[in-house]
Short mmCIF file of C-alpha atoms and ligand atoms in Angstrom, two decimals:
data_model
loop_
_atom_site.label_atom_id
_atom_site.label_comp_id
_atom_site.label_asym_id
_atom_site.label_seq_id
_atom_site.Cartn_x
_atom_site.Cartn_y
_atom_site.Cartn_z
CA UNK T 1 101.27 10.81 -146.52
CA UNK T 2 99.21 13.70 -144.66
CA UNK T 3 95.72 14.64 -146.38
CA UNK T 4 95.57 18.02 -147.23
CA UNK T 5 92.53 17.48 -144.56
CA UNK T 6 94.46 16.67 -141.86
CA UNK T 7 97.15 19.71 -142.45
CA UNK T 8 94.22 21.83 -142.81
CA UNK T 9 92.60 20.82 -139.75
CA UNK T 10 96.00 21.14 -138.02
CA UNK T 11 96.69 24.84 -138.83
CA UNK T 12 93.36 26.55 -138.94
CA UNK T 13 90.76 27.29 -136.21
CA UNK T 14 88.25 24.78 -135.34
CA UNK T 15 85.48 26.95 -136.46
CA UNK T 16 86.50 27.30 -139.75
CA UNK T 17 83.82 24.95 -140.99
CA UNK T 18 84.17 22.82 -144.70
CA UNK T 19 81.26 21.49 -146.05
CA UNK T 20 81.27 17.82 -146.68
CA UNK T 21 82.64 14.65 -144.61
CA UNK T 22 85.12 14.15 -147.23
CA UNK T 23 85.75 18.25 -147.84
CA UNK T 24 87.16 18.80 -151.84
CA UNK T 25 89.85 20.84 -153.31
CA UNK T 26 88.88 22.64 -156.29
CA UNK T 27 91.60 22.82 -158.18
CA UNK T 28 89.94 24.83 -161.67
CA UNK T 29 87.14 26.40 -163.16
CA UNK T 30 85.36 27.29 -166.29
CA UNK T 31 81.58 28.49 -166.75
CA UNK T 32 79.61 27.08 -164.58
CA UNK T 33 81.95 24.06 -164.30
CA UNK T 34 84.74 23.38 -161.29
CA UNK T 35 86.60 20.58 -161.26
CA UNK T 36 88.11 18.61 -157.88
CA UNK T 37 91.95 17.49 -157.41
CA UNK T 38 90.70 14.01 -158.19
CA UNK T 39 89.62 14.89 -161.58
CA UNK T 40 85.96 15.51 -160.88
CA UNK T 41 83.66 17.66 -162.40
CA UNK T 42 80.91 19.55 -161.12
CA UNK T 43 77.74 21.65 -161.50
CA UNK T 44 78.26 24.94 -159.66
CA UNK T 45 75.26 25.70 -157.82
CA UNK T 46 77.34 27.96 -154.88
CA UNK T 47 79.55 30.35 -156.85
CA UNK T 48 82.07 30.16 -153.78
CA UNK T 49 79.09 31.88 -151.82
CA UNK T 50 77.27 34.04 -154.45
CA UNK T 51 80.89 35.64 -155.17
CA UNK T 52 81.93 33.91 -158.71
CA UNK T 53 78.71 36.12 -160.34
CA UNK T 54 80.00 35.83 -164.12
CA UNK T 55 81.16 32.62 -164.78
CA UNK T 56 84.56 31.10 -163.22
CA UNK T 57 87.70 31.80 -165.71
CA UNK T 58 85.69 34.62 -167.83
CA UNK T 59 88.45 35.53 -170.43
CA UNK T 60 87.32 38.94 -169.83
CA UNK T 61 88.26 39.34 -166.34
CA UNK T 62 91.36 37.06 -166.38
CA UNK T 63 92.72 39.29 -169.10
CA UNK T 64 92.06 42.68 -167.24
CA UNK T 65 93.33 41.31 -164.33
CA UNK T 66 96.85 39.84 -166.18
CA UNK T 67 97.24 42.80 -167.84
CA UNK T 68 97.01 45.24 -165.15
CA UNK T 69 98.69 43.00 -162.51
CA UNK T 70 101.83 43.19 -165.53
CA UNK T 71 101.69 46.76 -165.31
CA UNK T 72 101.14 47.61 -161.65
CA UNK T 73 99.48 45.69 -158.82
CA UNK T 74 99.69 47.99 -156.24
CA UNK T 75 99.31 52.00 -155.28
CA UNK T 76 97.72 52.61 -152.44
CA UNK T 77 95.20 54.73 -152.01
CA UNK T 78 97.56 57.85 -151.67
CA UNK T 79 98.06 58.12 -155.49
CA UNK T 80 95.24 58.62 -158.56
CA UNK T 81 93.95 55.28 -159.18
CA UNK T 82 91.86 55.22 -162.63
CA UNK T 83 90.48 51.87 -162.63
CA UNK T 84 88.86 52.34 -159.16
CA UNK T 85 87.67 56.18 -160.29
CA UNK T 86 85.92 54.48 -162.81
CA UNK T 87 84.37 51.47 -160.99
CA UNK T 88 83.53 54.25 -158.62
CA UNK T 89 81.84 56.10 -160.98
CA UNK T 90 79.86 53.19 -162.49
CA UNK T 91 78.82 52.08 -159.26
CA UNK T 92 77.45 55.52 -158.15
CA UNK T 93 75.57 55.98 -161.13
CA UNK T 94 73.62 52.68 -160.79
CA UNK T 95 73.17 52.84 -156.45
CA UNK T 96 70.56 55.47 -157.80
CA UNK T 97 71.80 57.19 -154.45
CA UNK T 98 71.83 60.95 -155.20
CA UNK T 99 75.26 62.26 -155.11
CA UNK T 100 76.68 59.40 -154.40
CA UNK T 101 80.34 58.75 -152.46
CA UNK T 102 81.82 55.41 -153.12
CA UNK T 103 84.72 54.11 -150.68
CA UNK T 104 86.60 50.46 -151.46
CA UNK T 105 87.29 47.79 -148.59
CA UNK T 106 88.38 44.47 -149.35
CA UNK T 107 84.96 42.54 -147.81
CA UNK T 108 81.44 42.75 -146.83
CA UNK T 109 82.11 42.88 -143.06
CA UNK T 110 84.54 45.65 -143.41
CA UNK T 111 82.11 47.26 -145.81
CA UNK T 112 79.11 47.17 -143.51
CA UNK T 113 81.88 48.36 -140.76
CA UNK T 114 82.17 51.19 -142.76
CA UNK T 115 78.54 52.07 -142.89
CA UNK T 116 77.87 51.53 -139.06
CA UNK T 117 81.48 53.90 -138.36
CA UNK T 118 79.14 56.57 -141.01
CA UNK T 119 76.15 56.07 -139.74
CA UNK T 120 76.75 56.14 -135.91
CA UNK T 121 79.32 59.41 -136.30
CA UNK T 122 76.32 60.93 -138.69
CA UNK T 123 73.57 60.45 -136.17
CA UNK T 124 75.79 61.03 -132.68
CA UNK T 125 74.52 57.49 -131.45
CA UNK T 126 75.87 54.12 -131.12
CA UNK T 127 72.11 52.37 -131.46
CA UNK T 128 71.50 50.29 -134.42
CA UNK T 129 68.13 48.42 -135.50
CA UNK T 130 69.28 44.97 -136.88
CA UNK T 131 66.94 42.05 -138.73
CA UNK T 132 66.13 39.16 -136.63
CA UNK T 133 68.00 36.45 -138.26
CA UNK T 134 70.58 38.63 -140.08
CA UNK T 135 74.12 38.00 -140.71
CA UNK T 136 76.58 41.45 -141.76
CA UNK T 137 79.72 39.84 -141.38
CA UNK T 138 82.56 38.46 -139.07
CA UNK T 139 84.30 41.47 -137.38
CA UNK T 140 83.57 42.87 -133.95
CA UNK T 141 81.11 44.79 -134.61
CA UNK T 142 79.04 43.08 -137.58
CA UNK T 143 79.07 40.53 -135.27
CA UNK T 144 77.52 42.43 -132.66
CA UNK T 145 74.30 43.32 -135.26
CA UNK T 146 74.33 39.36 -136.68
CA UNK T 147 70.33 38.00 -135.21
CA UNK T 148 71.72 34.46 -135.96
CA UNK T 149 73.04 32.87 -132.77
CA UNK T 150 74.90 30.36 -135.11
CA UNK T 151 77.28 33.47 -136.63
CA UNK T 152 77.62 35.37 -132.77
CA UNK T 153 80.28 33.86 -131.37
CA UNK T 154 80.19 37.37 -128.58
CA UNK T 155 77.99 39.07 -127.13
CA UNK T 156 80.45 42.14 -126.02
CA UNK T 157 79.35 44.63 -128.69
CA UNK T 158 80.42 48.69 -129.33
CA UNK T 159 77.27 48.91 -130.14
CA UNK T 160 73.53 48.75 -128.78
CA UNK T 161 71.18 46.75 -131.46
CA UNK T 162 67.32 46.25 -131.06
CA UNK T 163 66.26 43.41 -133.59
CA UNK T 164 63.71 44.59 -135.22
CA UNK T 165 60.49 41.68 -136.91
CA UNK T 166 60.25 41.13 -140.63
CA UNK T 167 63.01 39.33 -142.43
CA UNK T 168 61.35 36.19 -142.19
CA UNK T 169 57.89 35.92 -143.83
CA UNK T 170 57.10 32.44 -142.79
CA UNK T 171 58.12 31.80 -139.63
CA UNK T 172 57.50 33.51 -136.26
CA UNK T 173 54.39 35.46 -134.82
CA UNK T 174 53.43 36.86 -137.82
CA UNK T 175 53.76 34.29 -140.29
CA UNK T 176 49.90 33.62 -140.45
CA UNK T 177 48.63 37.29 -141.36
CA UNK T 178 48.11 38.47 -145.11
CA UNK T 179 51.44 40.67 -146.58
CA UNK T 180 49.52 43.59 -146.00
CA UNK T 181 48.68 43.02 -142.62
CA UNK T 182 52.19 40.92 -141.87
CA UNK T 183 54.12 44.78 -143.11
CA UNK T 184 51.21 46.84 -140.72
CA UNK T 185 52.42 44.80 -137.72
CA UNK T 186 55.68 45.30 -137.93
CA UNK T 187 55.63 48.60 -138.87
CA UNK T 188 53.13 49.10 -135.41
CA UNK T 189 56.34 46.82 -133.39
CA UNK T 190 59.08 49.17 -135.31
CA UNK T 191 56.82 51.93 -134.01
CA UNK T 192 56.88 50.77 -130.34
CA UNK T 193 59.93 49.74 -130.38
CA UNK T 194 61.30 53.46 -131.27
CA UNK T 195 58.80 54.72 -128.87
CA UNK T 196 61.05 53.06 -125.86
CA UNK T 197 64.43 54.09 -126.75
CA UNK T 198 67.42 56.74 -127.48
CA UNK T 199 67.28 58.00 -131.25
CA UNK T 200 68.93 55.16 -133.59
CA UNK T 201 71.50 55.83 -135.74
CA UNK T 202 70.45 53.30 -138.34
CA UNK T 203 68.52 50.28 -139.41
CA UNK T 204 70.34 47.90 -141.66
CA UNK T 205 68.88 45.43 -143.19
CA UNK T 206 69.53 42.70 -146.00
CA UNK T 207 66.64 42.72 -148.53
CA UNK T 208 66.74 38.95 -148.65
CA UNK T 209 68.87 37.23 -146.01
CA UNK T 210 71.63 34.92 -146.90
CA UNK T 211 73.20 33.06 -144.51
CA UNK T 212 69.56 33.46 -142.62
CA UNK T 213 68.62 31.10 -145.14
CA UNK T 214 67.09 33.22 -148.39
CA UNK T 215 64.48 34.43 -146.71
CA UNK T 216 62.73 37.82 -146.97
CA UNK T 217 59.87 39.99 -146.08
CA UNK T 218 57.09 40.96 -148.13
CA UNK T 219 57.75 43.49 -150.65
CA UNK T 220 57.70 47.22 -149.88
CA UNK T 221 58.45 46.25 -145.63
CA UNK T 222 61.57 48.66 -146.03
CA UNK T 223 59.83 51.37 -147.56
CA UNK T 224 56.89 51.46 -144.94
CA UNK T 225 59.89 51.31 -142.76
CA UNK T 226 61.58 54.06 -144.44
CA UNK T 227 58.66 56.39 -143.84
CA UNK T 228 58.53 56.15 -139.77
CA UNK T 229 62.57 55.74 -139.90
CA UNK T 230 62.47 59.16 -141.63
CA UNK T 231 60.76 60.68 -139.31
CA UNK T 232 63.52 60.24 -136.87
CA UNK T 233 65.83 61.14 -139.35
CA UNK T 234 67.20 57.20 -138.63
CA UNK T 235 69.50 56.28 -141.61
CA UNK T 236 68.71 53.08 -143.84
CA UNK T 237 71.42 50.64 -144.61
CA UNK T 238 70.63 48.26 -147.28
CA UNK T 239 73.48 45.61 -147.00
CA UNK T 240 73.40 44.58 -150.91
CA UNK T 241 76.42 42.06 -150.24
CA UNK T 242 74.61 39.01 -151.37
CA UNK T 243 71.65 40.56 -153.48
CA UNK T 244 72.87 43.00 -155.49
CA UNK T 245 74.04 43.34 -159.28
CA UNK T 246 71.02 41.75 -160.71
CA UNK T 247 70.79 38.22 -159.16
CA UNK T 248 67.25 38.93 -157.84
CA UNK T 249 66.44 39.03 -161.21
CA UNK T 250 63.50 41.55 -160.67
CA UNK T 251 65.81 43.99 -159.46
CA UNK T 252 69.49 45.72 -159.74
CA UNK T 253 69.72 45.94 -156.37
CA UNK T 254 67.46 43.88 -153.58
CA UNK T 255 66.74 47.51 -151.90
CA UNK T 256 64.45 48.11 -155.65
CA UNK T 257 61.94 45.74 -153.95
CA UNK T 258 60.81 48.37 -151.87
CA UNK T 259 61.55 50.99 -154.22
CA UNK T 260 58.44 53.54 -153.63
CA UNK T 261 60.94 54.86 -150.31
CA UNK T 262 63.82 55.61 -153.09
CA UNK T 263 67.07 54.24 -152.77
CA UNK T 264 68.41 54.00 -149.34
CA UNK T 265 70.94 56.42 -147.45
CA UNK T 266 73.81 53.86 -147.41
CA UNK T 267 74.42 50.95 -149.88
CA UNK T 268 77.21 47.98 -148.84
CA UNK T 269 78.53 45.39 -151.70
CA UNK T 270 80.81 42.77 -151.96
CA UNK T 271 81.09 39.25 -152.93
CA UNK T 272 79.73 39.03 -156.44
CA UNK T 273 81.18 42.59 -158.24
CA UNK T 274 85.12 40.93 -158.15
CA UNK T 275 83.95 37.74 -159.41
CA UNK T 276 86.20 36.46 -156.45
CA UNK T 277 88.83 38.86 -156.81
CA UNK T 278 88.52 40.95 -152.73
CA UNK T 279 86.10 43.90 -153.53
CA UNK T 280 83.91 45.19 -150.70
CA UNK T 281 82.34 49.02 -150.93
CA UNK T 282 80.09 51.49 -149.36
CA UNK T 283 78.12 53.88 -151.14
CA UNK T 284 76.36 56.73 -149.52
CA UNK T 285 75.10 60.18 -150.35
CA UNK T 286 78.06 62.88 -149.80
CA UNK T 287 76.59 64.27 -146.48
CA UNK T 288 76.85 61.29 -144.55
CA UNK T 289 79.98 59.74 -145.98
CA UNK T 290 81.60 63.29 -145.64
CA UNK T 291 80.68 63.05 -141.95
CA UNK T 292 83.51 61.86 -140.47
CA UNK T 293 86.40 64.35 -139.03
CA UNK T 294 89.68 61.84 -138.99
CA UNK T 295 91.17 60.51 -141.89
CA UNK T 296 90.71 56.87 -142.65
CA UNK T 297 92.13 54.81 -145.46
CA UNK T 298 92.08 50.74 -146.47
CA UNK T 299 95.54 50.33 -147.80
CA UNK T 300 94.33 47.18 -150.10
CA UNK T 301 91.04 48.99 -150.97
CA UNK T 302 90.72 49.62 -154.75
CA UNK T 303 93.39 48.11 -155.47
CA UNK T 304 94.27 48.50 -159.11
CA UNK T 305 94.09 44.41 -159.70
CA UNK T 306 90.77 44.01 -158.04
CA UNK T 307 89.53 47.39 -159.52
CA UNK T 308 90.62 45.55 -163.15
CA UNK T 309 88.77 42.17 -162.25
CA UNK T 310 85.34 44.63 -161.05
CA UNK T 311 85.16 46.79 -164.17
CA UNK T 312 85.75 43.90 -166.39
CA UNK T 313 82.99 41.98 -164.92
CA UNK T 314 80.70 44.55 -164.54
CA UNK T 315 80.60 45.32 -167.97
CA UNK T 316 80.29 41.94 -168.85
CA UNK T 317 77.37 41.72 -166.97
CA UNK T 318 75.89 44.56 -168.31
CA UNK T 319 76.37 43.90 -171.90
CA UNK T 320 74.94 40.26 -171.66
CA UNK T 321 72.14 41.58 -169.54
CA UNK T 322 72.79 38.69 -166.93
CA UNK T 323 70.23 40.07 -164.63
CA UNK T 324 67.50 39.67 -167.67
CA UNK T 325 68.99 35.80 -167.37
CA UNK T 326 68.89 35.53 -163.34
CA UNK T 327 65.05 36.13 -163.94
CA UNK T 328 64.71 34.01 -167.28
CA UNK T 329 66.32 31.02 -165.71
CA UNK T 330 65.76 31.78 -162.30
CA UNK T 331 62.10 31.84 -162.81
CA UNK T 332 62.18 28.83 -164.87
CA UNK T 333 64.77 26.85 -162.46
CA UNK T 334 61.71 27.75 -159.07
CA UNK T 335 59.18 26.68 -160.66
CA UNK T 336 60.96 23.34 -161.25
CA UNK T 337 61.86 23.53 -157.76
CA UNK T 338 58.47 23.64 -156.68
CA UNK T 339 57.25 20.94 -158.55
CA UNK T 340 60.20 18.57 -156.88
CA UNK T 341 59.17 20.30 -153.34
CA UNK T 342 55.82 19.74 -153.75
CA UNK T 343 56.74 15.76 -154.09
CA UNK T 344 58.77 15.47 -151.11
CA UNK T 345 57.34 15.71 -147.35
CA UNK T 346 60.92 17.07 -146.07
CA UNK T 347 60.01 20.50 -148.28
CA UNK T 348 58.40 23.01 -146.22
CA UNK T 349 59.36 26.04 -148.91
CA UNK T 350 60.55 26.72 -151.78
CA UNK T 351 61.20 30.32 -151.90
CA UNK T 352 63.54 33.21 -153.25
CA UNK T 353 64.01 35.35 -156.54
CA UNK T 354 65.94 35.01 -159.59
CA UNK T 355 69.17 33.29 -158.92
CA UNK T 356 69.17 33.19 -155.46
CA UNK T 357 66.65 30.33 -154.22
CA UNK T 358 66.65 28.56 -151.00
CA UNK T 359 64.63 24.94 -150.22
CA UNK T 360 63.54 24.91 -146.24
CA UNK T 361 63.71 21.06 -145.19
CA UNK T 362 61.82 20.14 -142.35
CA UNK T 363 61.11 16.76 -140.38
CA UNK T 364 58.40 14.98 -142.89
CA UNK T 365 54.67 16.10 -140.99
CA UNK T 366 56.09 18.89 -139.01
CA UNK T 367 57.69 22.52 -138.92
CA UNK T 368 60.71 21.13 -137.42
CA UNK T 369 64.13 22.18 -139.29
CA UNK T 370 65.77 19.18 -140.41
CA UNK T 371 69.91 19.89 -140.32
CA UNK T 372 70.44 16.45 -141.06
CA UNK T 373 68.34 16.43 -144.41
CA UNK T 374 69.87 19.45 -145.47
CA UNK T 375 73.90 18.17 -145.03
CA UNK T 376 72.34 14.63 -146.40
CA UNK T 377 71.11 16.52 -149.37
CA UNK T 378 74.42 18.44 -149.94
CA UNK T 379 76.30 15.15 -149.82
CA UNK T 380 73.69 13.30 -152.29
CA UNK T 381 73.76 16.67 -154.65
CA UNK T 382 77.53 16.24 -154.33
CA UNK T 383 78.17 12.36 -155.48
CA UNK T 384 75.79 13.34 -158.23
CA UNK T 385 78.03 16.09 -159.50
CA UNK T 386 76.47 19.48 -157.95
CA UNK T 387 78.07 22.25 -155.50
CA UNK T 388 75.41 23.71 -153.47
CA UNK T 389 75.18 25.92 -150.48
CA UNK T 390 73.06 25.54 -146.77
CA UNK T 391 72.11 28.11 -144.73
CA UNK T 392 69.10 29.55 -142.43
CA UNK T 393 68.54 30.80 -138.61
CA UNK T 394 69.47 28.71 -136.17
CA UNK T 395 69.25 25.32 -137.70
CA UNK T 396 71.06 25.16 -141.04
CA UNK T 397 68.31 23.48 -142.78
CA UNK T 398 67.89 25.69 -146.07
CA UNK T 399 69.35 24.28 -149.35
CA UNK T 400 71.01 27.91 -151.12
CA UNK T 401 71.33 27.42 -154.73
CA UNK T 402 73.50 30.41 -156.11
CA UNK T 403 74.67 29.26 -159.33
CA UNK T 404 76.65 31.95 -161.37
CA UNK T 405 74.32 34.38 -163.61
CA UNK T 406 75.19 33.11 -166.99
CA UNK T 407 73.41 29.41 -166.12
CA UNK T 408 71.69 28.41 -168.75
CA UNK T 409 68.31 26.75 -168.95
CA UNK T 410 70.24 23.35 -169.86
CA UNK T 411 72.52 23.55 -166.72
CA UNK T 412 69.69 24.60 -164.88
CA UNK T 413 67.41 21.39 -165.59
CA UNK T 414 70.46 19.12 -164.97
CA UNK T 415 70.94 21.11 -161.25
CA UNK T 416 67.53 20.51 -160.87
CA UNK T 417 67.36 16.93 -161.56
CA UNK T 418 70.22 16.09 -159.44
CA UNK T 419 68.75 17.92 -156.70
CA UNK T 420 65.47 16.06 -157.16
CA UNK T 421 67.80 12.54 -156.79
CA UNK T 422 69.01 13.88 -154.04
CA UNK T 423 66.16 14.66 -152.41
CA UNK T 424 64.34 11.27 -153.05
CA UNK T 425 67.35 9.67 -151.58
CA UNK T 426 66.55 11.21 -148.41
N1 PMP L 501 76.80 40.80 -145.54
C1 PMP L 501 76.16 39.74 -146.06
C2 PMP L 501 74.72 39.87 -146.41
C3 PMP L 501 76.86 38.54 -146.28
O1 PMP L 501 76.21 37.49 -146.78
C4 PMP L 501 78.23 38.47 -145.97
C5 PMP L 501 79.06 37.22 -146.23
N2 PMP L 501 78.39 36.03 -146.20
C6 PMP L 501 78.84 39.60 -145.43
C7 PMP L 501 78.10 40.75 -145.24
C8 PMP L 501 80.29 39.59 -145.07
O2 PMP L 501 81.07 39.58 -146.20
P1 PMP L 501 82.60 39.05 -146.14
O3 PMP L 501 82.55 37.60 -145.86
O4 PMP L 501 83.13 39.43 -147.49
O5 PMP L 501 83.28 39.82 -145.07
#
């Protein structure tokens, strides 16, 4: 008989990439718990990419989502929609973007599409300043502002994007200079860099990288930023796909790190607010997402079902205060992390906020990314009964642990432990 492998390999694109030799089917959930079509269980340290935020099968969301998908599971976006009024409506409130507009897509790419369509008719200019290292997405053009050669498979673009220094603290020509003096010199290179071209339309930016690997500046880089992008009257995208809704822990939203500019002009989210049901957004102030002079629609956008599923879980995660628990846990589950990092020569850093932490693996006595440890790692993590993620610039050698924001300090020693066999198995 054909493994489900084999079919898979045979009718989907070669770049489609599964993690593990042997990849798994996960056939259920509960809590922090998924289970594999052979029967076994695992820790889950991934979330399905940050995007199962609650918990996998919360009663809460299944019901809202049964229960409206009974009654009607599609309107389109020509008709009154009350579930997606009020997500809207919650969500503007807490972007702490003054007057805020909110418009539903069904990703992150097409949300940050969205933002760069806004932002370039806005500002009359098809120049955007893009992170070093970044990733927005998969379409056309957040492809064409992605600084990670390993997620540009084109360098045709609609746009023209200037990478700008910063999202990467440790690494590069800066990495040896104080915070203060690593956010002066690349304010003085953002600076420069402006001084030598055509007015930008907008700099987006995630506040802590994802697929680049959970890396970030210093805080308050994007409000020093903010100040000279002002200015220009250059718009500030904060793509909140992976950090928003509390994982940081500190913070609601990954933009708050930086929080003496205010909240930026444009706000993108995704992945986590539909606890896996397809909920992308923009949220900008009315001036700019008023700008445009066509119509434009997403036909699956808000749709009542995944409107259900996103109010459902974001009162759940209000109510249990889940990002007071991303910081609780979180901080306990780095500084465990660091003291198995700190025993193992492949660890260059381990680094990150709240629920969203990331262990750099290097070649033992160098600054060499180490791919090889990292897919090793996954693998050992894996027989010992933990999902986790990999990611970072051009090498993937970054462990991303991501588990879902109700973890608990019990599940959180177990990951740990595991990862620590893991690790010593290298
Ligand atoms: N922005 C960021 C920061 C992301 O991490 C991702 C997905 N990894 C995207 C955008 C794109 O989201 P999607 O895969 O839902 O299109």
């Amino acid at each position: 008989m054909t493994s489900l492998f084999d079919r898979h390999k045979a009718v989907t694109p070669e770049w489609l990439a599964l993690y593990y030799g042997e990849p798994i089917e996960l056939t259920h959930g509960e809590g922090r718990h998924v289970w594999d079509a052979e029967g076994r269980k695992y820790l889950d340290f991934f979330g399905g990419i940050l995007t199962t935020m609650t918990a996998h099968a919360l009663p809460e969301v299944t019901k809202a989502v049964s229960e409206q998908a009974g009654r009607l599971i599609h309107s389109s976006t020509l008709y009154l929609n009350r579930p997606m009024v009020e997500l809207a409506e919650r969500i503007a409130t807490l972007s702490g973007i003054p007057d805020a507009r909110v418009f539903f897509t069904t990703s992150g790419t097409e949300a940050n599409d969205t933002a760069l369509l806004l932002a370039t008719a806005y500002r009359r200019s098809n120049q955007i300043l893009a992170m070093r290292n970044s990733y927005h997405g998969r379409s056309f053009s957040a492809v064409s502002i992605t600084g990670n050669r390993a997620w540009s498979p084109t360098s045709l673009s609609p746009l023209q994007t200037l990478y700008v220094h910063g999202g990467v603290r440790s690494r590069g020509p800066y990495a040896h200079l104080s915070d203060a003096q690593f956010i002066e010199a690349c304010v003085t290179d953002l600076r420069d860099l402006l001084g030598h071209t055509r007015e930008a339309a907008a700099l987006i930016a995630e506040p802590i990288q994802g697929v680049g690997g959970f890396t970030s500046p210093p805080d308050g880089l994007y409000a020093a930023f903010r100040e000279v992008l002002a200015e220009r009257g250059i718009l500030w995208i904060s793509d909140e796909v992976q950090t928003g809704w509390g994982r940081t822990g500190d913070h609601f939203w990954g933009w708050q790190a930086h929080a003496a500019s205010g909240p930026p002009d444009v706000l993108t989210f995704a992945k986590g607010i539909g606890n896996g049901t397809s909920i992308g957004g923009v949220v900008a102030r009315a001036e700019v997402m008023n700008c445009l002079d066509a119509n434009s629609i997403s036909t699956f956008g808000g749709s009542p079902v995944t409107m259900a599923a996103g109010n459902a879980n974001l009162a759940y995660l209000l109510e249990h205060d889940l990002q007071g628990n991303a910081r609780r846990v979180g901080g306990l589950l780095i500084e465990r992390l660091r003291a198995i990092g700190a025993q193992s020569p492949a660890v260059r850093e381990v680094r990150g906020r709240g629920l969203m932490l990331g262990i750099e693996l290097v070649k033992p006595g160098t600054d060499e990314a180490d791919p090889q440890a990292a897919a090793a790692v996954l693998e050992a993590a894996r027989e010992g009964g933990l999902l986790i993620g990999k990611g970072g610039g051009h090498d993937t050698s970054v462990l991303r642990i991501a588990p879902p924001l109700t973890l608990t300090v019990a599940e959180a020693e177990e990951g740990a432990s595991i990862i620590e066999r893991a690790l010593r198995a290298l």
